[in-house]
Tab-separated table of C-alpha atoms and ligand atoms in Angstrom:
chain	number	residue	atom	x	y	z
A	103	MET	CA	118.664	115.721	49.440
A	104	SER	CA	115.011	114.040	49.768
A	105	ARG	CA	114.599	111.668	51.441
A	106	ASP	CA	111.966	108.761	50.882
A	107	PRO	CA	110.895	107.733	54.707
A	108	GLN	CA	108.844	105.076	53.078
A	109	ALA	CA	111.606	103.760	51.049
A	110	ILE	CA	114.427	104.317	52.927
A	111	TRP	CA	112.219	102.345	55.358
A	112	LEU	CA	110.726	99.385	53.572
A	113	ARG	CA	114.245	99.159	52.387
A	114	ASP	CA	115.266	97.976	55.504
A	115	VAL	CA	112.142	95.400	55.838
A	116	VAL	CA	112.940	93.838	52.864
A	117	ALA	CA	116.797	93.787	52.961
A	118	ARG	CA	116.452	91.682	56.458
A	119	ALA	CA	113.322	89.501	55.494
A	120	GLY	CA	116.307	88.943	52.157
A	121	ALA	CA	113.536	89.018	49.580
A	122	GLY	CA	115.877	91.097	47.030
A	123	ASP	CA	115.034	95.310	46.261
A	124	ALA	CA	111.845	96.924	46.793
A	125	ALA	CA	110.632	95.952	43.248
A	126	GLU	CA	110.768	92.594	43.699
A	127	PHE	CA	109.216	92.232	47.099
A	128	ALA	CA	106.446	94.771	45.849
A	129	ARG	CA	105.931	92.056	42.398
A	130	LYS	CA	105.973	88.841	45.169
A	131	TYR	CA	103.236	89.563	46.820
A	132	GLU	CA	101.448	91.370	44.550
A	133	LEU	CA	102.046	94.664	47.084
A	134	LYS	CA	100.348	98.110	44.913
A	135	PRO	CA	101.981	101.026	46.088
A	136	TYR	CA	98.593	101.876	48.686
A	137	ARG	CA	99.443	98.140	50.819
A	138	ILE	CA	102.462	99.627	51.160
A	139	ALA	CA	101.396	102.240	52.618
A	140	GLN	CA	99.719	101.175	54.254
A	141	ILE	CA	101.907	98.783	56.084
A	142	TYR	CA	104.760	101.535	56.723
A	143	ARG	CA	101.940	104.139	58.675
A	144	ALA	CA	101.023	100.579	60.338
A	145	ALA	CA	105.033	100.583	61.839
A	146	ALA	CA	105.779	104.245	62.378
A	147	LYS	CA	102.254	105.805	63.014
A	148	GLU	CA	99.773	103.068	64.750
A	149	LEU	CA	103.016	101.275	66.588
A	150	ILE	CA	101.933	98.469	65.611
A	151	GLY	CA	105.151	96.412	66.443
A	152	ASP	CA	103.657	92.591	64.919
A	153	VAL	CA	102.697	92.461	61.951
A	154	ARG	CA	100.142	89.702	62.195
A	155	GLU	CA	97.843	92.629	64.184
A	156	VAL	CA	97.860	94.474	60.629
A	157	THR	CA	94.423	94.724	60.190
A	158	THR	CA	94.255	96.725	57.990
A	159	LEU	CA	95.958	93.220	55.760
A	160	PRO	CA	93.860	90.776	54.296
A	161	LYS	CA	95.156	87.567	56.363
A	162	GLU	CA	96.534	86.002	53.980
A	163	LEU	CA	99.283	88.621	53.676
A	164	ARG	CA	98.913	88.795	57.510
A	165	ALA	CA	100.084	85.356	57.780
A	166	ALA	CA	101.814	85.050	54.334
A	167	PHE	CA	104.721	87.413	56.185
A	168	ALA	CA	104.881	86.015	59.222
A	169	ALA	CA	105.312	82.875	57.191
A	170	ASP	CA	109.061	84.094	55.163
A	171	GLY	CA	110.339	85.931	58.018
A	172	VAL	CA	108.664	89.731	56.865
A	173	THR	CA	108.659	91.841	60.084
A	174	LEU	CA	107.388	95.021	61.581
A	175	SER	CA	110.877	95.204	64.118
A	176	SER	CA	114.270	94.263	63.123
A	177	LEU	CA	115.236	94.524	67.006
A	178	GLY	CA	115.193	91.427	70.285
A	179	LEU	CA	114.303	92.190	72.546
A	180	GLU	CA	117.476	90.935	75.832
A	181	VAL	CA	116.505	93.834	79.046
A	182	PHE	CA	114.935	94.833	79.879
A	183	GLN	CA	114.700	97.306	83.631
A	184	GLU	CA	112.880	100.163	85.090
A	185	SER	CA	114.930	102.339	87.612
A	186	SER	CA	113.480	101.829	90.968
A	187	ASP	CA	111.575	105.327	91.203
A	188	GLY	CA	110.503	104.301	87.332
A	189	GLN	CA	111.020	107.285	85.421
A	190	THR	CA	114.305	106.094	83.524
A	191	THR	CA	113.923	102.568	81.176
A	192	LYS	CA	116.270	100.904	79.745
A	193	ALA	CA	115.819	98.005	76.803
A	194	LEU	CA	118.119	95.717	75.573
A	195	PHE	CA	118.298	94.712	71.705
A	196	ARG	CA	120.066	91.878	69.975
A	197	LEU	CA	120.525	92.999	66.360
A	198	GLN	CA	119.933	90.751	62.470
A	199	GLY	CA	123.613	89.194	63.686
A	200	GLY	CA	123.800	88.577	67.538
A	201	LYS	CA	124.664	92.018	67.239
A	202	GLU	CA	123.303	94.128	70.221
A	203	VAL	CA	122.212	97.976	71.876
A	204	GLU	CA	120.157	99.950	74.294
A	205	ALA	CA	118.207	102.647	74.500
A	206	VAL	CA	117.114	104.251	77.054
A	207	LEU	CA	113.443	106.466	77.871
A	208	MET	CA	113.460	109.099	80.275
A	209	GLU	CA	110.343	109.870	81.584
A	210	HIS	CA	110.245	113.748	82.902
A	211	ARG	CA	108.084	115.393	85.313
A	212	GLY	CA	105.203	116.960	83.579
A	213	GLY	CA	105.006	114.986	81.255
A	214	ARG	CA	108.046	115.093	78.482
A	215	THR	CA	109.941	111.388	78.185
A	216	THR	CA	113.091	111.384	76.915
A	217	LEU	CA	114.646	108.188	74.444
A	218	CYS	CA	118.375	108.396	73.856
A	219	ILE	CA	118.753	105.979	71.133
A	220	SER	CA	121.609	104.266	69.643
A	221	SER	CA	123.309	104.530	66.024
A	222	GLN	CA	126.141	101.898	66.529
A	223	ALA	CA	126.709	98.831	68.060
A	224	GLY	CA	130.320	99.895	69.694
A	225	CYS	CA	132.715	103.101	69.215
A	226	ALA	CA	135.772	104.300	67.210
A	227	PHE	CA	136.369	106.572	69.788
A	228	ALA	CA	137.367	105.566	72.072
A	229	CYS	CA	136.742	107.807	74.752
A	230	ALA	CA	138.885	107.589	78.408
A	231	PHE	CA	135.511	107.348	79.662
A	232	CYS	CA	132.411	105.765	78.108
A	233	SER	CA	131.479	102.010	78.565
A	234	THR	CA	131.024	101.731	74.808
A	235	GLY	CA	134.407	103.738	73.854
A	236	GLN	CA	136.338	100.933	76.064
A	237	ALA	CA	134.057	97.721	74.318
A	238	GLY	CA	135.420	99.055	70.484
A	239	PHE	CA	133.688	99.347	67.836
A	240	SER	CA	130.922	96.877	65.847
A	241	ARG	CA	129.180	98.253	62.782
A	242	ASN	CA	127.370	100.854	61.549
A	243	LEU	CA	123.129	100.419	62.859
A	244	THR	CA	121.282	100.413	59.620
A	245	ALA	CA	118.511	103.515	59.733
A	246	GLY	CA	115.382	101.389	59.947
A	247	GLU	CA	117.182	99.739	63.567
A	248	ILE	CA	117.778	103.623	64.603
A	249	PHE	CA	114.538	103.919	63.939
A	250	ASP	CA	113.294	100.337	65.672
A	251	GLN	CA	114.400	101.592	68.903
A	252	ALA	CA	112.406	105.129	68.953
A	253	LEU	CA	108.890	101.885	67.869
A	254	PHE	CA	109.918	99.708	70.305
A	255	LEU	CA	109.157	102.415	73.435
A	256	ALA	CA	107.264	104.547	71.718
A	257	ARG	CA	104.736	101.310	71.757
A	258	TRP	CA	104.977	100.874	75.726
A	259	LEU	CA	105.165	104.504	76.731
A	260	ALA	CA	101.970	104.426	74.083
A	261	SER	CA	100.975	101.795	76.333
A	262	ARG	CA	100.626	103.974	79.157
A	263	GLY	CA	98.574	106.488	76.846
A	264	LYS	CA	102.193	108.356	76.514
A	265	ARG	CA	104.071	108.953	73.776
A	266	VAL	CA	107.619	110.471	72.496
A	267	THR	CA	109.084	113.593	72.838
A	268	ASN	CA	112.463	113.775	73.033
A	269	VAL	CA	114.991	112.500	71.637
A	270	VAL	CA	118.347	112.229	71.591
A	271	PHE	CA	121.222	110.568	69.998
A	272	MET	CA	123.927	109.755	72.642
A	273	GLY	CA	123.898	105.946	73.060
A	274	MET	CA	125.949	103.748	71.567
A	275	GLY	CA	127.941	104.879	68.311
A	276	GLU	CA	129.345	108.253	66.996
A	277	PRO	CA	126.568	109.225	64.879
A	278	PHE	CA	128.856	111.478	62.485
A	279	HIS	CA	130.600	107.874	61.791
A	280	ASN	CA	127.522	106.782	60.491
A	281	TYR	CA	125.500	109.227	58.232
A	282	ALA	CA	123.256	108.510	55.914
A	283	ALA	CA	121.753	106.408	58.287
A	284	VAL	CA	121.614	108.333	61.306
A	285	MET	CA	120.006	111.110	58.401
A	286	ASP	CA	117.956	108.952	57.269
A	287	ALA	CA	117.109	107.868	60.393
A	288	VAL	CA	116.074	112.100	61.102
A	289	ALA	CA	113.288	111.450	58.604
A	290	LEU	CA	111.913	108.513	59.704
A	291	LEU	CA	110.948	110.051	63.020
A	292	ASN	CA	110.673	113.000	61.752
A	293	ASP	CA	107.855	111.762	59.289
A	294	PRO	CA	104.528	113.935	59.711
A	295	HIS	CA	102.693	111.231	58.056
A	296	GLY	CA	105.089	108.593	59.882
A	297	PHE	CA	106.169	108.917	63.610
A	298	GLY	CA	105.339	112.725	63.111
A	299	LEU	CA	108.189	114.059	65.400
A	300	GLY	CA	109.191	118.010	65.073
A	301	HIS	CA	112.856	118.224	63.778
A	302	ARG	CA	113.730	120.204	67.131
A	303	HIS	CA	112.568	117.420	69.520
A	304	ILE	CA	115.516	115.278	68.146
A	305	THR	CA	119.279	116.231	69.611
A	306	ILE	CA	122.599	114.186	67.985
A	307	SER	CA	125.109	114.778	69.780
A	308	THR	CA	128.776	113.835	68.444
A	309	VAL	CA	132.357	114.033	69.786
A	310	GLY	CA	133.167	116.558	67.231
A	311	ILE	CA	133.746	115.212	62.917
A	312	VAL	CA	134.467	118.697	61.978
A	313	ASP	CA	133.621	117.817	57.990
A	314	LYS	CA	130.494	116.394	59.190
A	315	ILE	CA	129.451	119.206	61.232
A	316	ASP	CA	129.650	120.849	57.610
A	317	ALA	CA	127.505	118.670	55.894
A	318	PHE	CA	124.821	119.223	58.802
A	319	ALA	CA	124.986	123.070	58.824
A	320	ASP	CA	124.149	122.102	55.122
A	321	GLU	CA	121.203	120.048	56.544
A	322	HIS	CA	119.609	123.247	57.378
A	323	LEU	CA	117.728	121.346	59.516
A	324	GLN	CA	115.894	122.535	62.916
A	325	VAL	CA	117.205	119.252	64.764
A	326	ASN	CA	119.718	120.303	67.711
A	327	LEU	CA	122.759	120.311	67.274
A	328	ALA	CA	124.798	118.343	71.021
A	329	ILE	CA	129.018	118.705	70.894
A	330	SER	CA	131.088	116.497	73.860
A	331	LEU	CA	133.758	118.731	74.488
A	332	HIS	CA	133.978	118.023	77.553
A	333	ALA	CA	137.471	119.717	78.007
A	334	PRO	CA	138.518	122.860	76.957
A	335	THR	CA	142.348	122.288	76.750
A	336	ASP	CA	143.634	120.300	73.805
A	337	GLU	CA	146.262	118.597	76.481
A	338	LEU	CA	143.348	117.481	78.767
A	339	ARG	CA	140.677	116.670	75.349
A	340	SER	CA	143.394	114.750	73.481
A	341	LYS	CA	144.234	112.041	76.170
A	342	LEU	CA	140.171	111.375	77.134
A	343	MET	CA	139.120	111.802	73.357
A	344	PRO	CA	141.518	110.597	71.007
A	345	ILE	CA	139.809	112.118	68.511
A	346	ASN	CA	140.990	115.557	69.563
A	347	ARG	CA	144.954	114.761	67.370
A	348	ARG	CA	142.976	114.175	64.501
A	349	PHE	CA	139.792	117.213	65.040
A	350	PRO	CA	142.110	119.631	67.364
A	351	LEU	CA	140.248	122.790	69.405
A	352	ALA	CA	140.787	125.169	67.044
A	353	GLU	CA	139.456	123.546	63.984
A	354	LEU	CA	135.956	121.652	66.273
A	355	MET	CA	135.645	125.706	67.323
A	356	ALA	CA	135.860	127.181	63.963
A	357	ALA	CA	133.731	124.314	62.638
A	358	CYS	CA	131.068	124.671	65.689
A	359	GLU	CA	130.877	129.088	64.574
A	360	ARG	CA	130.756	128.469	60.619
A	361	TYR	CA	127.814	125.728	62.170
A	362	VAL	CA	125.768	128.347	64.287
A	363	ALA	CA	126.627	130.791	61.223
A	364	LYS	CA	125.048	129.799	58.705
A	365	THR	CA	122.448	128.302	60.560
A	366	ASN	CA	121.734	130.963	63.355
A	367	ARG	CA	121.534	127.020	65.878
A	368	LYS	CA	122.342	126.736	69.227
A	369	ILE	CA	125.131	124.256	69.902
A	370	PHE	CA	125.096	122.731	73.015
A	371	PHE	CA	128.403	121.489	74.513
A	372	GLU	CA	128.613	118.320	77.620
A	373	TYR	CA	130.896	118.432	79.909
A	374	VAL	CA	131.427	115.076	82.358
A	375	MET	CA	132.341	116.191	85.664
A	376	LEU	CA	134.906	114.135	86.373
A	377	ASP	CA	136.865	114.207	89.776
A	378	GLY	CA	140.385	115.700	90.049
A	379	VAL	CA	140.046	116.218	85.489
A	380	ASN	CA	138.528	118.207	83.957
A	381	ASP	CA	136.655	119.934	86.961
A	382	ASP	CA	138.626	122.588	88.740
A	383	ALA	CA	138.283	126.555	88.740
A	384	ALA	CA	140.399	126.858	86.316
A	385	CYS	CA	139.056	124.755	83.152
A	386	ALA	CA	135.297	126.626	83.656
A	387	ARG	CA	137.459	129.745	82.828
A	388	SER	CA	139.509	128.238	79.931
A	389	LEU	CA	135.416	126.586	79.522
A	390	ALA	CA	134.107	130.670	79.483
A	391	LYS	CA	135.709	131.788	77.753
A	392	LEU	CA	135.784	129.289	74.850
A	393	MET	CA	133.043	129.486	74.983
A	394	ARG	CA	131.732	133.290	75.822
A	395	GLY	CA	130.321	135.495	73.052
A	396	HIS	CA	128.781	132.425	70.533
A	397	LEU	CA	125.742	131.085	71.194
A	398	TYR	CA	126.366	128.270	72.924
A	399	HIS	CA	124.922	126.307	76.065
A	400	VAL	CA	127.027	123.829	78.019
A	401	ASN	CA	125.254	121.421	79.871
A	402	LEU	CA	127.382	119.727	82.537
A	403	ILE	CA	127.072	116.376	83.199
A	404	PRO	CA	126.986	114.038	87.084
A	405	TYR	CA	130.018	111.166	85.825
A	406	ASN	CA	127.921	107.541	86.073
A	407	SER	CA	130.182	105.306	86.746
A	408	THR	CA	131.219	101.494	86.752
A	409	PRO	CA	132.320	99.529	88.977
A	410	ASP	CA	136.298	98.950	87.022
A	411	ALA	CA	136.143	102.438	85.778
A	412	ALA	CA	139.023	104.526	85.632
A	413	PHE	CA	136.971	108.218	87.219
A	414	ALA	CA	135.290	109.311	89.957
A	415	ALA	CA	132.144	112.234	89.774
A	416	THR	CA	132.576	116.014	90.594
A	417	PRO	CA	131.041	116.522	94.127
A	418	GLU	CA	127.538	117.569	93.166
A	419	ALA	CA	128.850	120.878	95.319
A	420	LYS	CA	131.967	120.928	93.259
A	421	ILE	CA	130.018	120.952	90.093
A	422	TRP	CA	127.442	123.579	91.411
A	423	LYS	CA	130.679	126.013	91.875
A	424	PHE	CA	131.456	124.838	88.657
A	425	ALA	CA	128.538	126.221	87.436
A	426	ALA	CA	128.688	129.297	88.640
A	427	ILE	CA	132.135	130.926	87.349
A	428	LEU	CA	130.425	129.855	83.267
A	429	ASP	CA	127.229	131.591	84.821
A	430	GLU	CA	128.445	134.356	86.133
A	431	ALA	CA	131.468	134.654	82.932
A	432	GLY	CA	127.775	135.231	81.237
A	433	VAL	CA	127.915	131.178	79.588
A	434	PRO	CA	124.119	129.441	79.783
A	435	VAL	CA	125.101	126.586	81.934
A	436	THR	CA	122.628	123.995	83.095
A	437	VAL	CA	123.880	120.233	85.255
A	438	ARG	CA	122.176	117.749	84.088
A	439	GLN	CA	119.293	115.182	85.907
A	440	ASN	CA	121.211	112.248	86.585
A	441	MET	CA	118.470	109.738	86.004
A	442	GLY	CA	117.896	105.111	86.194
A	443	ARG	CA	121.765	104.861	88.648
A	444	ASP	CA	120.293	102.044	90.087
A	445	ILE	CA	120.462	100.498	85.835
A	446	ALA	CA	123.141	101.384	84.763
A	447	ALA	CA	121.708	103.632	82.425
A	448	ALA	CA	124.713	105.930	81.321
A	449	CYS	CA	125.914	104.926	77.476
A	450	GLY	CA	126.827	101.442	76.968
A	451	GLN	CA	126.433	100.867	80.214
A	452	LEU	CA	124.380	97.817	80.120
A	453	ARG	CA	125.664	96.250	77.294
A	454	ALA	CA	128.708	95.771	79.625
A	455	GLU	CA	127.178	94.669	82.688
A	456	THR	CA	125.829	91.621	80.341
A	457	GLN	CA	128.332	90.516	78.523
A	458	PRO	CA	131.772	91.157	81.406
A	459	LYS	CA	134.016	88.757	79.038
A	460	ALA	CA	133.706	90.761	75.767
A	461	HIS	CA	134.849	93.372	78.133
A	462	ALA	CA	137.265	92.923	79.948
A	463	LEU	CA	138.892	91.366	76.563
A	464	SER	CA	138.896	94.530	75.241
B	678	SAH	N1	129.217	109.816	70.150
B	678	SAH	C1	128.540	111.259	70.495
B	678	SAH	C2	127.535	110.166	70.725
B	678	SAH	C3	127.176	109.211	72.120
B	678	SAH	S1	127.768	110.080	73.632
B	678	SAH	C4	129.206	111.361	71.922
B	678	SAH	O1	129.742	110.759	72.195
B	678	SAH	O2	128.730	112.997	71.437
B	678	SAH	C5	126.481	110.789	74.178
B	678	SAH	C6	127.292	111.557	75.632
B	678	SAH	O3	127.317	110.432	77.440
B	678	SAH	C7	128.192	112.117	75.706
B	678	SAH	O4	128.101	113.346	75.389
B	678	SAH	C8	129.286	111.254	76.390
B	678	SAH	O5	130.411	111.360	76.605
B	678	SAH	C9	128.632	111.589	77.570
B	678	SAH	N2	128.405	109.771	78.717
B	678	SAH	C10	129.413	108.195	78.125
B	678	SAH	N3	129.519	107.918	79.153
B	678	SAH	C11	129.232	108.752	79.988
B	678	SAH	C12	130.077	108.077	81.471
B	678	SAH	N4	129.598	106.816	82.104
B	678	SAH	N5	128.220	109.296	82.353
B	678	SAH	C13	128.368	110.083	82.057
B	678	SAH	N6	128.278	111.132	80.374
B	678	SAH	C14	128.750	109.383	80.184
C-alpha cells in the first residue's frame, strides 16, 4: 500500500483547523500544489514550527493561516525537562482536546540521538509494571500527532546543531493497537522530501499482537521490530502482561518465526528486569531456550521504579549474571543503558507525576 506523506500530513493540518477536507482547504486559500508542497517542506524538512515564519509563503497567506488557526504543530508544550547530566530531555505535550503524551530524547556519546515517541494517549494493555498501563486508555494519536513529537524535538536539537538519528515507538501506548496511524507516521518520518529518516533507524515496539506482527511483516519495511517479552513462561507472562492470555507465548513465538522467515530481519526482545519476579537463573535458562537458534536479540532493561510501584529494580550485578547465562547459551544480549532517571524518563512516568489524581483513580 502506498502512503503519500504530504497528503497524510495535510489531512491532519486541515482537520485540526476545522477547514473541511484537503480540496476545500486548497480552494479556500487558493493554494496551488506547489504552495502545499512548500508548507509541508517548511514543517517536515526545514523544521519550522510557526506558520508565520514560513518566509517562502506570501505575508497575507501567513497572516490568514495564523488568524484561522492553521498551525504547523498539533502539540502544546506542558513540561520540558532536562536531566542533570544533559543527556536526556523529556517533553510532555498537550493534544487537542486536552489529553497528554510524552516524548523522551536521549543524546548518546558520539553524536547518536534516540527519540522515544508515543502512539496513544494512555494504553489499553495494562502491563503490571508500566505507569502508562496503570492509567488506562484515552485515545489514539493521529499520524500528525505522532510525527509532531519528532518535529518538536528535532527543532530543539537543530537549534544546537544536532539531529534526530533514531526514533523508537517506546513511549506511551501500543503502536500495533493504532496500526494505520503508526504506519502513516513511519511514512512521514521516512519521507526523503521531508523528515528523511531511514527505515533502519526506526524501531516499533509491541506487546505482541500476533495478527499485527503478520501485517507488519507484509509491509516489507526495513523498520526494526521489538517485542516486549518480559517473561519466558505463560504463567509469569500472563501475570505481568494481560495480552499474554489472548496471544500466549507459543502463538507469539510462531508469529516471530513467520516474521523472520518473511523479512529476514532480526527481532529485538525487550525484557524488563524486575527484582525477584523474572530475574533468576531459571528464567534466564528458559529465555535462552526460547531465543536460541533464531535471528533474535535480547535487550535487558533496568526497571525504572516509581514511588508507588509494586516492583523493584533488579540489582545491577544480578542483571549481568542473567545476561551471562544468555551469552553462554549463544543468545545475543545487551543491557540497556539507563538514562534520565532523575526526570522520571520511563514510559508514562512524567504524566503520572503531573497528574497525581488521574493516576490514583485508575
Ligand atoms: N506498548 C509497547 C511500547 C511502549 S513501552 C510495548 O510494550 O512494547 C516500551 C518499553 O518500555 C516496553 O518494553 C515496556 O515494557 C518498557 N517499560 C515500561 N515501563 C517501564 C519501567 N518503569 N521501567 C523500564 N521499562 C519500562
